[in-house]
Amino acid sequence: MNKSIRKMTALTGATAVACTLIAGCGKEEAAAPFTSASASSQPTASVPVSTEPVKLSIISPDSGRVVKEGNPVFQEIEKKTNTKIQLQLIPSSEFTSKYGVIIASGAYPDISRLNSFEFQKYAGQGAFLDLGPLLTKENAPNLLKNIKQEEWDLVKYQGKQYAIPYLNKAGKYVHIIRQDWLDNLGLTIPTNLQEYENVVRQFTKNDPDKNGKNDTYGIGGYGGWGGTITNDFSPIFGAYGMQPGYNYMKDNKVFPTMISDEYKAVVTYIAKLYSEKLIDPEIFTIKGDQAAQKLAQSKSGTATTWWSVPSQTLIGQLKMNTLTPAVKWNPVPGLKGPDGKSGMPFLGVIGGTVSISSKVKDPVAALKFIDYLNSDEGFETSFYGVKGVHYTEVGKDRTAAGDAGYKEKWLDSLSLMVGRPDLQFDKWPALTTNASEMEDNRWKNAGYNYNLYQDFFYGLPKTEEEVTLDPDLKKYEMEAFIRFVTGAAPLSQWDEYVSGWKTKGGLKVLESKIKAYNELFSKSYASGIK
C-alpha cells in the first residue's frame, strides 16, 4: 500500500451539494415536499393553538448538561409554546447503547436528539415521523428560514425527511494541556510529536504539580471506549495525516485508514508512550464522568476533549480552580508529524439531528416546539435563560442567577435541541464582554482553527453491508488497537490484524460504500485494497 496519505479529500463544492442529495435520492427522486421561507420574511415564534399544554418527552445526550427540577428556563419556554417538557439526558458516552434499548422497548420519546447520522438506523425501523408534509411556513417558519435546503437534504433517508438537522461547526475537539505544569517545569506548548513526547514524559516523571508525589500521567483520557476507537489520540493520528475510521482518495482509488502504514505508525508511537507508562493505564476503561474527575484532580496533564470541557466541565462544574487555584488549561495547536502534517476530526455541519416519534400524539405541537427553539427568541432563551432574570442583554455579563445556572450546567440544557451557529458562533461572540463566554470562545476558536480531516464518504447513508458488518468490525478494530498499544499483542502480528480486518467485513464494507458512491455520483472509483 502507498506509504503516504495525502490530506483526506474533502468533497468539492459541486460534490458537496450533490452529497446533500444522498439519502434515498435515486435517479427519479421527487422535489422536496417543502421550500425554504424567502430571505426577506421575518418569522416569529409560532405556538400551538390548543389551550391545554401538550406534554412532550424529550431525550438527548447530556453534553455535560444536567436536568434541574423546576428549571425556570423550561417554565418560560413552556409558557411560550404551551407545552409541558419532560427532558431526559443520558451521558454522551452511554447514549447510543441506552437509546437503542429504549427504541427496542417501543417506548419512543416524542422528540429525540441524536448524534451525527445515527437517526438513519432508527428511521429504517419506523421509529420516526416523516416531517416533509408538516414542514410548512405555518408550522415551521424559523426552521425553514434558518436551515438551507441542502442541509435538509443531507438528513433525508430514502427520500423522506425523518430528521431536522442540528447545525454546528465542523471542528469541536480540542487538545488541552496544563499550562501551569508547563510553567512549573520550564516547558513550552509542544508543536510536534517529538516535543510532545518530551512534555508528556516530564509531566509523568518530574512532579509537574509539585506535590512531592509520583501521581501524574502525561496523557489522560476522556472516557467512552465502549465499542469504537475514540478521539483520545486524535492529535497523534492527525500528525500522520489521518483519523481512525476515515477513508481517503488517491489516484481515483479509495483507501481505508485502518490498515494503512500511517495507522500502523500511530499505533507504534502510542505503544511506545504506553510502555513507558506515560499514559493513564485506565484510559481504555474509564467512563466519561470518572475521566473528568481525574482531570479535575490533576491526574493527567494533557487530554483531547470536547471544546467545552476545560472551561465548563472542569473549571465550572467540577470547581477545579478551587481544588487547584493555580490551574490553567490551554489549547495545543495541531501537533506536526514527520511530514509536517497535523489535524483533528472533521465532524461536519451536521452536529446531530432532531426527530419526532412516529407515535407522537400531537406532531404539529412537537414540530412547533422545535421551531420556537430555532427562532432568535427561543434560542436566546434556551441559551441565556429568562431575560431580566438570568441576563439583561446578549453580550453583557449574566446576572448572578444566570452565571450560577450556566456554571452548574442546567441553564442551557434545551439549547442542545437546535443549532443556530449563525448566532452562537458568529454574531454573539462578537458582542460579548462576559468573561465566561469569552473563555468559552477561546476554546471554540481553537477547535475551529485546526486543520480538519474529512472522511471521503461523509454524509453517505449506511449500506446494508455497513449496517450488518460494521459493529463487529469496529469492535475488532478497537480491541486490536488496545492490544497493540498495551503490548498484549506484539506489532509483529500486524499482518494478521490486516488479514482479519478484511475477512471480518472491512473489504466488503469498503466496496459497498464505493459502489453506492459511484452510483450516486456517476463515478468509477475503485478500492485501493484487495
Coordinates of C-alpha atoms in Angstrom, one line a residue:
M1 CA 0.0 0.0 0.0
N2 CA 1.1 3.6 -0.6
K3 CA 3.1 4.8 2.4
S4 CA 1.9 8.4 2.2
I5 CA -1.6 9.6 2.9
R6 CA -2.2 13.0 1.5
K7 CA -4.7 15.2 3.2
M8 CA -8.0 13.5 3.0
T9 CA -10.0 14.6 0.1
A10 CA -12.8 17.0 1.0
L11 CA -15.7 17.0 -1.3
T12 CA -15.6 19.7 -3.9
G13 CA -18.2 22.4 -3.9
A14 CA -20.2 20.6 -6.6
T15 CA -19.8 17.2 -4.9
A16 CA -20.8 18.7 -1.5
V17 CA -24.0 20.0 -3.0
A18 CA -24.6 16.6 -4.6
C19 CA -23.8 14.8 -1.3
T20 CA -26.8 16.6 0.2
L21 CA -29.0 14.6 -2.1
I22 CA -27.6 11.3 -0.9
A23 CA -30.2 9.8 1.3
G24 CA -32.5 7.8 -0.9
C25 CA -32.5 10.4 -3.8
G26 CA -32.2 7.8 -6.6
K27 CA -32.4 8.8 -10.2
E28 CA -36.0 9.8 -10.1
E29 CA -36.3 11.5 -6.7
A30 CA -39.2 13.9 -6.5
A31 CA -38.7 17.5 -5.5
A32 CA -38.5 18.3 -1.7
P33 CA -42.0 18.5 -0.1
F34 CA -41.3 21.9 1.2
T35 CA -39.4 25.1 0.3
S36 CA -37.4 27.5 2.5
A37 CA -39.0 30.7 3.5
S38 CA -37.9 33.7 1.5
A39 CA -34.9 35.6 2.8
S40 CA -37.0 38.7 3.3
S41 CA -39.5 37.0 5.6
Q42 CA -39.3 37.6 9.3
P43 CA -40.8 34.6 11.1
T44 CA -42.0 35.0 14.6
A45 CA -42.4 32.4 17.4
S46 CA -45.2 30.0 16.4
V47 CA -47.1 28.3 19.2
P48 CA -49.7 25.6 19.4
V49 CA -53.4 26.6 19.4
S50 CA -54.5 24.1 22.0
T51 CA -55.5 25.5 25.4
E52 CA -54.2 22.5 27.3
P53 CA -50.4 22.2 27.5
V54 CA -49.1 19.4 25.3
K55 CA -46.8 17.0 27.1
L56 CA -43.6 16.4 25.3
S57 CA -41.0 13.8 26.3
I58 CA -37.5 14.6 25.0
I59 CA -34.3 12.6 25.1
S60 CA -30.7 13.8 24.3
P61 CA -27.1 13.1 25.0
D62 CA -26.1 15.3 28.0
S63 CA -23.0 17.0 26.5
G64 CA -22.1 17.9 30.1
R65 CA -25.5 19.4 30.9
V66 CA -27.9 18.3 33.7
V67 CA -31.6 18.4 34.3
K68 CA -32.8 20.8 37.1
E69 CA -36.2 20.2 38.7
G70 CA -38.3 23.4 38.4
N71 CA -36.0 24.8 35.8
P72 CA -37.2 28.4 35.3
V73 CA -36.0 28.3 31.6
F74 CA -38.2 25.3 31.0
Q75 CA -41.1 27.2 32.6
E76 CA -40.5 30.2 30.4
I77 CA -40.4 28.1 27.2
E78 CA -43.3 26.1 28.2
K79 CA -45.4 29.3 28.5
K80 CA -44.3 30.4 25.1
T81 CA -45.0 27.0 23.4
N82 CA -48.0 25.8 25.5
T83 CA -46.1 22.6 26.4
K84 CA -45.0 20.6 29.4
I85 CA -41.5 19.4 28.9
Q86 CA -40.0 16.2 30.3
L87 CA -36.3 16.1 29.4
Q88 CA -34.1 13.0 29.8
L89 CA -30.4 13.5 29.4
I90 CA -28.2 10.4 29.1
P91 CA -24.4 10.6 29.5
S92 CA -22.9 11.0 26.0
S93 CA -20.6 8.1 26.3
E94 CA -23.5 5.8 27.1
F95 CA -26.2 7.3 24.9
T96 CA -26.0 5.1 21.8
S97 CA -26.4 1.8 23.7
K98 CA -29.1 3.1 26.0
Y99 CA -31.1 4.8 23.3
G100 CA -31.1 1.5 21.3
V101 CA -32.6 -0.3 24.3
I102 CA -35.3 2.4 24.6
I103 CA -36.3 2.1 21.0
A104 CA -36.3 -1.7 21.1
S105 CA -38.7 -1.5 24.0
G106 CA -41.2 0.5 21.9
A107 CA -41.3 3.4 24.4
Y108 CA -40.4 6.1 21.9
P109 CA -39.8 9.6 23.3
D110 CA -41.7 12.3 21.5
I111 CA -38.6 14.1 20.4
S112 CA -35.1 12.5 20.0
R113 CA -31.9 14.5 19.7
L114 CA -29.3 12.1 18.2
N115 CA -25.7 12.4 17.3
S116 CA -24.3 12.7 13.8
F117 CA -26.3 10.5 11.3
E118 CA -27.5 7.9 13.9
F119 CA -31.1 8.7 13.0
Q120 CA -30.7 6.6 9.9
K121 CA -30.6 3.4 11.9
Y122 CA -33.9 4.1 13.5
A123 CA -35.6 5.8 10.6
G124 CA -35.4 2.4 8.8
Q125 CA -37.2 0.8 11.8
G126 CA -40.2 3.1 11.5
A127 CA -39.4 5.0 14.8
F128 CA -39.6 8.5 13.3
L129 CA -42.3 10.6 11.6
D130 CA -41.8 11.8 8.0
L131 CA -41.8 15.5 8.6
G132 CA -41.9 16.5 5.0
P133 CA -45.7 17.2 4.8
L134 CA -45.6 19.1 8.1
L135 CA -42.7 21.4 7.2
T136 CA -44.8 24.4 6.1
K137 CA -44.4 28.1 6.8
E138 CA -47.2 27.9 9.2
N139 CA -45.7 25.1 11.3
A140 CA -42.0 25.8 10.9
P141 CA -41.2 29.3 9.7
N142 CA -38.0 29.5 11.6
L143 CA -36.7 26.1 10.7
L144 CA -37.3 26.8 7.0
K145 CA -35.7 30.2 7.2
N146 CA -32.6 29.2 9.2
I147 CA -31.8 25.8 7.6
K148 CA -30.7 25.7 3.9
Q149 CA -32.4 23.2 1.6
E150 CA -29.1 21.3 1.0
E151 CA -28.8 20.9 4.8
W152 CA -32.3 19.4 5.0
D153 CA -31.4 17.1 2.1
L154 CA -28.3 15.8 4.0
V155 CA -30.5 14.3 6.7
K156 CA -33.1 12.7 4.4
Y157 CA -33.5 8.9 4.5
Q158 CA -34.8 7.0 1.5
G159 CA -36.2 10.3 0.2
K160 CA -38.1 11.2 3.3
Q161 CA -37.5 13.9 5.9
Y162 CA -37.2 11.9 9.1
A163 CA -34.9 14.4 10.8
I164 CA -34.2 18.1 11.4
P165 CA -30.5 18.9 11.1
Y166 CA -28.8 20.2 14.1
L167 CA -26.3 22.6 12.6
N168 CA -22.9 23.0 14.0
K169 CA -19.3 23.9 13.4
A170 CA -17.1 21.1 11.9
G171 CA -14.3 21.4 14.5
K172 CA -15.3 20.5 18.1
Y173 CA -12.4 18.5 19.6
V174 CA -9.6 20.4 21.3
H175 CA -6.2 19.1 22.5
I176 CA -5.8 20.5 26.0
I177 CA -2.7 20.9 28.2
R178 CA -1.9 22.1 31.7
Q179 CA -0.1 25.5 31.2
D180 CA 0.7 25.7 34.9
W181 CA 2.5 22.4 34.7
L182 CA 4.5 23.6 31.7
D183 CA 5.4 26.7 33.7
N184 CA 6.5 24.7 36.7
L185 CA 8.8 22.6 34.5
G186 CA 10.1 25.4 32.3
L187 CA 8.5 24.0 29.2
T188 CA 6.5 25.4 26.3
I189 CA 3.4 24.1 24.5
P190 CA 4.6 21.4 22.1
T191 CA 4.3 21.9 18.4
N192 CA 5.3 18.5 17.1
L193 CA 5.4 14.9 18.1
Q194 CA 9.0 15.0 19.3
E195 CA 8.3 17.9 21.6
Y196 CA 5.0 16.3 22.8
E197 CA 6.8 13.1 23.8
N198 CA 9.3 15.2 25.9
V199 CA 6.4 17.1 27.6
V200 CA 4.3 14.1 28.5
R201 CA 7.4 12.3 29.8
Q202 CA 8.3 15.2 32.1
F203 CA 4.6 15.5 33.1
T204 CA 4.8 11.9 34.2
K205 CA 8.2 11.7 35.8
N206 CA 9.1 15.2 37.1
D207 CA 6.3 16.0 39.6
P208 CA 4.7 18.8 37.5
D209 CA 2.2 19.7 40.2
K210 CA 5.0 20.0 42.9
N211 CA 3.2 17.9 45.4
G212 CA 6.1 15.6 46.1
K213 CA 4.2 12.5 44.8
N214 CA 4.6 10.3 41.7
D215 CA 0.9 10.5 40.9
T216 CA 0.6 12.1 37.4
Y217 CA 0.5 11.0 33.8
G218 CA 1.4 12.9 30.7
I219 CA -1.7 11.7 28.8
G220 CA -5.2 11.2 30.2
G221 CA -8.4 10.1 28.6
Y222 CA -11.9 11.5 28.5
G223 CA -13.8 8.2 28.6
G224 CA -16.0 6.4 26.1
W225 CA -14.1 3.3 24.8
G226 CA -17.4 1.4 24.6
G227 CA -17.1 -0.2 21.2
T228 CA -15.0 2.0 18.9
I229 CA -11.8 3.9 18.9
T230 CA -12.4 7.3 20.4
N231 CA -10.8 10.7 19.9
D232 CA -8.3 10.5 22.8
F233 CA -5.4 10.2 20.4
S234 CA -6.8 12.4 17.6
P235 CA -3.8 14.9 17.6
I236 CA -1.4 12.0 17.1
F237 CA -3.5 10.5 14.3
G238 CA -3.6 13.9 12.7
A239 CA 0.1 14.3 12.8
Y240 CA 0.3 11.3 10.5
G241 CA -2.3 12.8 8.1
M242 CA -5.4 10.8 9.0
Q243 CA -8.1 10.0 11.5
P244 CA -9.2 6.5 12.5
G245 CA -12.2 5.1 10.7
Y246 CA -11.9 7.5 7.8
N247 CA -11.4 6.8 4.1
Y248 CA -9.4 8.8 1.7
M249 CA -9.0 9.1 -2.1
K250 CA -5.7 8.8 -4.0
D251 CA -5.3 8.3 -7.8
N252 CA -9.0 7.6 -8.2
K253 CA -8.9 4.8 -5.6
V254 CA -10.3 4.8 -2.1
F255 CA -8.3 3.6 0.8
P256 CA -9.3 2.9 4.4
T257 CA -7.1 4.4 7.1
M258 CA -7.5 1.4 9.4
I259 CA -5.0 -0.9 7.7
S260 CA -2.7 1.9 6.3
D261 CA 1.0 2.2 7.0
E262 CA 0.3 5.6 8.7
Y263 CA -2.2 3.9 11.1
K264 CA 0.5 1.4 12.0
A265 CA 2.9 4.2 12.6
V266 CA 0.4 5.9 15.0
V267 CA -0.1 2.6 16.9
T268 CA 3.7 2.1 17.2
Y269 CA 4.1 5.7 18.5
I270 CA 1.3 5.4 21.1
A271 CA 2.5 1.9 22.2
K272 CA 5.9 3.4 22.9
L273 CA 4.4 6.0 25.2
Y274 CA 2.2 3.4 26.9
S275 CA 5.2 1.1 27.5
E276 CA 6.9 4.0 29.3
K277 CA 3.8 4.4 31.5
L278 CA 3.3 8.0 30.2
I279 CA -0.4 7.3 29.5
D280 CA -3.0 6.8 32.2
P281 CA -3.5 3.0 32.3
E282 CA -7.2 3.5 32.8
I283 CA -7.6 5.4 29.6
F284 CA -9.4 2.4 27.9
T285 CA -11.8 1.5 30.7
I286 CA -12.7 4.7 32.5
K287 CA -16.1 6.3 31.9
G288 CA -16.7 9.9 31.0
D289 CA -17.7 11.3 34.4
Q290 CA -14.8 9.5 36.1
A291 CA -12.4 10.7 33.4
A292 CA -13.5 14.3 34.0
Q293 CA -13.0 13.8 37.8
K294 CA -9.4 12.5 37.2
L295 CA -8.6 15.5 35.1
A296 CA -10.1 17.9 37.7
Q297 CA -8.0 16.1 40.3
S298 CA -4.8 16.8 38.4
K299 CA -4.0 13.2 37.4
S300 CA -3.1 14.0 33.8
G301 CA -1.5 16.9 32.0
T302 CA -2.9 16.5 28.5
A303 CA -6.2 15.1 27.0
T304 CA -8.4 15.5 24.0
T305 CA -11.8 16.7 24.8
W306 CA -14.9 18.5 23.5
W307 CA -14.2 22.2 23.4
S308 CA -16.5 23.0 26.4
V309 CA -14.8 20.6 28.8
P310 CA -11.9 22.8 30.2
S311 CA -13.9 25.9 31.0
Q312 CA -17.4 24.5 31.6
T313 CA -16.9 20.9 33.0
L314 CA -13.5 21.1 34.7
I315 CA -13.5 24.7 35.9
G316 CA -17.2 25.5 36.0
Q317 CA -18.9 22.3 37.0
L318 CA -16.2 20.4 39.0
K319 CA -14.7 23.5 40.5
M320 CA -11.1 22.6 39.6
N321 CA -9.9 26.1 40.3
T322 CA -11.0 25.6 43.9
L323 CA -9.1 22.3 44.1
T324 CA -6.1 23.8 42.3
P325 CA -6.1 27.6 42.3
A326 CA -3.1 27.8 40.0
V327 CA -4.7 25.6 37.3
K328 CA -4.7 26.9 33.8
W329 CA -5.6 24.9 30.7
N330 CA -4.5 26.0 27.2
P331 CA -5.3 24.5 23.8
V332 CA -2.5 22.8 21.9
P333 CA -2.2 23.8 18.3
G334 CA -2.0 20.9 15.8
L335 CA 0.9 18.7 16.5
K336 CA 3.1 18.2 13.4
G337 CA 4.2 14.8 12.4
P338 CA 7.2 13.5 10.4
D339 CA 5.9 15.1 7.2
G340 CA 4.6 18.3 8.8
K341 CA 1.0 17.2 8.8
S342 CA -1.5 17.9 11.6
G343 CA -5.2 17.9 12.1
M344 CA -8.3 16.8 14.0
P345 CA -11.5 15.1 13.0
F346 CA -14.0 16.8 10.7
L347 CA -17.4 16.4 12.3
G348 CA -19.3 18.2 9.5
V349 CA -22.0 20.8 9.6
I350 CA -24.5 18.2 10.8
G351 CA -23.7 18.0 14.5
G352 CA -26.7 15.8 15.1
T353 CA -30.4 15.6 14.3
V354 CA -33.8 16.0 15.9
S355 CA -36.6 13.6 15.1
I356 CA -40.2 13.3 16.1
S357 CA -41.6 9.9 17.1
S358 CA -43.9 8.1 14.7
K359 CA -46.1 7.5 17.8
V360 CA -46.3 11.2 19.0
K361 CA -49.8 12.3 19.9
D362 CA -49.5 15.8 18.6
P363 CA -46.9 16.0 15.8
V364 CA -47.7 19.6 14.9
A365 CA -47.2 20.8 18.5
A366 CA -43.9 18.9 18.7
L367 CA -42.7 20.5 15.5
K368 CA -43.8 24.0 16.6
F369 CA -41.9 23.5 19.8
I370 CA -38.7 22.7 18.0
D371 CA -39.4 25.6 15.6
Y372 CA -39.7 28.0 18.5
L373 CA -36.4 26.9 19.9
N374 CA -34.9 27.6 16.5
S375 CA -36.2 31.2 16.5
D376 CA -34.0 34.0 17.6
E377 CA -36.1 34.5 20.7
G378 CA -36.3 30.8 21.5
F379 CA -32.7 30.0 21.0
E380 CA -31.6 33.1 23.0
T381 CA -33.9 31.9 25.9
S382 CA -32.7 28.3 25.7
F383 CA -29.1 29.5 25.8
Y384 CA -29.1 32.6 28.1
G385 CA -32.2 31.9 30.2
V386 CA -35.0 34.2 31.2
K387 CA -34.3 37.8 30.1
G388 CA -34.3 40.1 33.2
V389 CA -33.6 37.1 35.4
H390 CA -30.6 35.4 34.1
Y391 CA -29.3 38.1 31.7
T392 CA -30.1 41.6 30.5
E393 CA -28.6 41.7 27.0
V394 CA -26.7 39.4 24.8
G395 CA -23.0 40.2 25.2
K396 CA -23.4 41.6 28.7
D397 CA -22.5 39.8 31.9
R398 CA -25.1 37.4 33.1
T399 CA -26.8 38.1 36.4
A400 CA -25.6 36.2 39.5
A401 CA -28.5 33.7 38.9
G402 CA -27.6 33.3 35.3
D403 CA -23.9 32.8 35.9
A404 CA -24.7 30.2 38.6
G405 CA -27.1 28.3 36.3
Y406 CA -24.6 28.4 33.4
K407 CA -21.8 27.1 35.5
E408 CA -24.0 24.4 37.1
K409 CA -24.9 23.3 33.5
W410 CA -28.7 23.3 33.8
L411 CA -29.5 26.7 32.4
D412 CA -28.8 26.0 28.7
S413 CA -29.8 22.3 28.5
L414 CA -32.5 22.9 25.9
S415 CA -30.0 24.6 23.6
L416 CA -28.9 21.1 22.9
M417 CA -32.0 20.6 20.8
V418 CA -31.3 23.0 17.9
G419 CA -28.3 24.5 16.3
R420 CA -28.0 28.2 15.4
P421 CA -24.3 28.6 14.5
D422 CA -25.0 31.9 12.9
L423 CA -25.9 33.3 16.4
Q424 CA -23.8 31.1 18.7
F425 CA -20.6 31.1 16.8
D426 CA -20.7 34.2 14.6
K427 CA -23.0 37.0 15.9
W428 CA -23.0 36.6 19.7
P429 CA -19.2 36.1 20.2
A430 CA -18.6 39.5 18.5
L431 CA -20.9 41.1 21.1
T432 CA -19.9 39.5 24.3
T433 CA -17.9 41.1 27.1
N434 CA -18.8 38.3 29.5
A435 CA -15.7 36.7 31.0
S436 CA -17.2 33.2 31.0
E437 CA -18.3 33.5 27.4
M438 CA -15.0 35.0 26.3
E439 CA -13.3 32.0 27.8
D440 CA -15.7 29.6 26.0
N441 CA -15.0 31.4 22.8
R442 CA -11.3 30.9 23.2
W443 CA -11.9 27.2 23.2
K444 CA -14.4 27.2 20.4
N445 CA -11.9 29.1 18.2
A446 CA -9.2 26.6 19.0
G447 CA -11.5 23.8 17.7
Y448 CA -12.4 25.8 14.5
N449 CA -8.8 26.6 13.7
Y450 CA -7.4 23.1 13.4
N451 CA -6.8 21.5 10.1
L452 CA -9.7 19.1 9.8
Y453 CA -9.6 15.7 8.1
Q454 CA -12.9 14.6 6.4
D455 CA -14.0 11.1 5.7
F456 CA -14.4 10.7 1.9
F457 CA -17.9 9.2 2.4
Y458 CA -19.2 11.9 4.8
G459 CA -23.0 12.0 4.7
L460 CA -23.4 8.8 2.7
P461 CA -26.2 6.7 4.3
K462 CA -25.0 3.4 5.6
T463 CA -25.1 0.5 3.2
E464 CA -26.6 -2.8 4.1
E465 CA -23.1 -4.3 4.5
E466 CA -22.1 -1.5 6.8
V467 CA -25.2 -1.9 9.0
T468 CA -24.6 -5.7 9.2
L469 CA -20.8 -5.9 9.5
D470 CA -19.6 -2.6 10.9
P471 CA -20.5 -3.1 14.6
D472 CA -18.3 -6.2 14.8
L473 CA -15.7 -4.6 12.6
K474 CA -15.4 -1.5 14.8
K475 CA -15.1 -3.7 17.9
Y476 CA -12.4 -5.7 16.2
E477 CA -10.5 -2.5 15.3
M478 CA -10.8 -1.2 18.8
E479 CA -9.7 -4.4 20.5
A480 CA -6.8 -4.8 18.2
F481 CA -5.7 -1.2 18.8
I482 CA -5.8 -1.7 22.6
R483 CA -3.9 -5.0 22.4
F484 CA -1.2 -3.4 20.2
V485 CA -0.9 -0.3 22.4
T486 CA -0.8 -2.1 25.7
G487 CA 1.6 -4.8 24.5
A488 CA -1.0 -7.6 24.8
A489 CA -0.3 -8.3 21.2
P490 CA 3.1 -7.7 19.5
L491 CA 3.2 -5.5 16.5
S492 CA 4.8 -8.4 14.7
Q493 CA 1.2 -9.6 14.4
W494 CA 0.2 -6.6 12.2
D495 CA -0.3 -8.6 9.0
E496 CA -2.6 -10.9 10.9
Y497 CA -4.6 -7.9 12.0
V498 CA -4.9 -6.7 8.4
S499 CA -6.0 -10.1 7.2
G500 CA -8.6 -10.3 9.9
W501 CA -9.8 -6.8 9.1
K502 CA -10.5 -7.8 5.6
T503 CA -12.2 -11.2 6.4
K504 CA -14.3 -9.7 9.2
G505 CA -16.0 -7.4 6.7
G506 CA -13.7 -4.4 6.2
L507 CA -13.3 -5.1 2.5
K508 CA -17.0 -5.8 1.9
V509 CA -18.0 -2.6 3.7
L510 CA -15.5 -0.5 1.8
E511 CA -16.6 -2.0 -1.6
S512 CA -20.3 -1.4 -0.8
K513 CA -19.7 2.2 0.1
I514 CA -17.6 2.8 -3.1
K515 CA -20.4 1.1 -5.1
A516 CA -23.1 3.4 -3.5
Y517 CA -20.9 6.5 -4.1
N518 CA -20.3 5.6 -7.7
E519 CA -24.0 5.0 -8.4
L520 CA -24.9 8.3 -6.8
F521 CA -22.4 10.5 -8.5
S522 CA -21.8 8.5 -11.7
K523 CA -18.2 7.9 -10.8
S524 CA -16.0 4.8 -11.4
Y525 CA -13.8 4.8 -8.3
A526 CA -12.2 1.6 -7.2
S527 CA -10.9 0.2 -4.0
G528 CA -7.3 0.7 -3.2
I529 CA -7.0 -2.6 -1.5
K530 CA -7.8 -6.2 -2.4

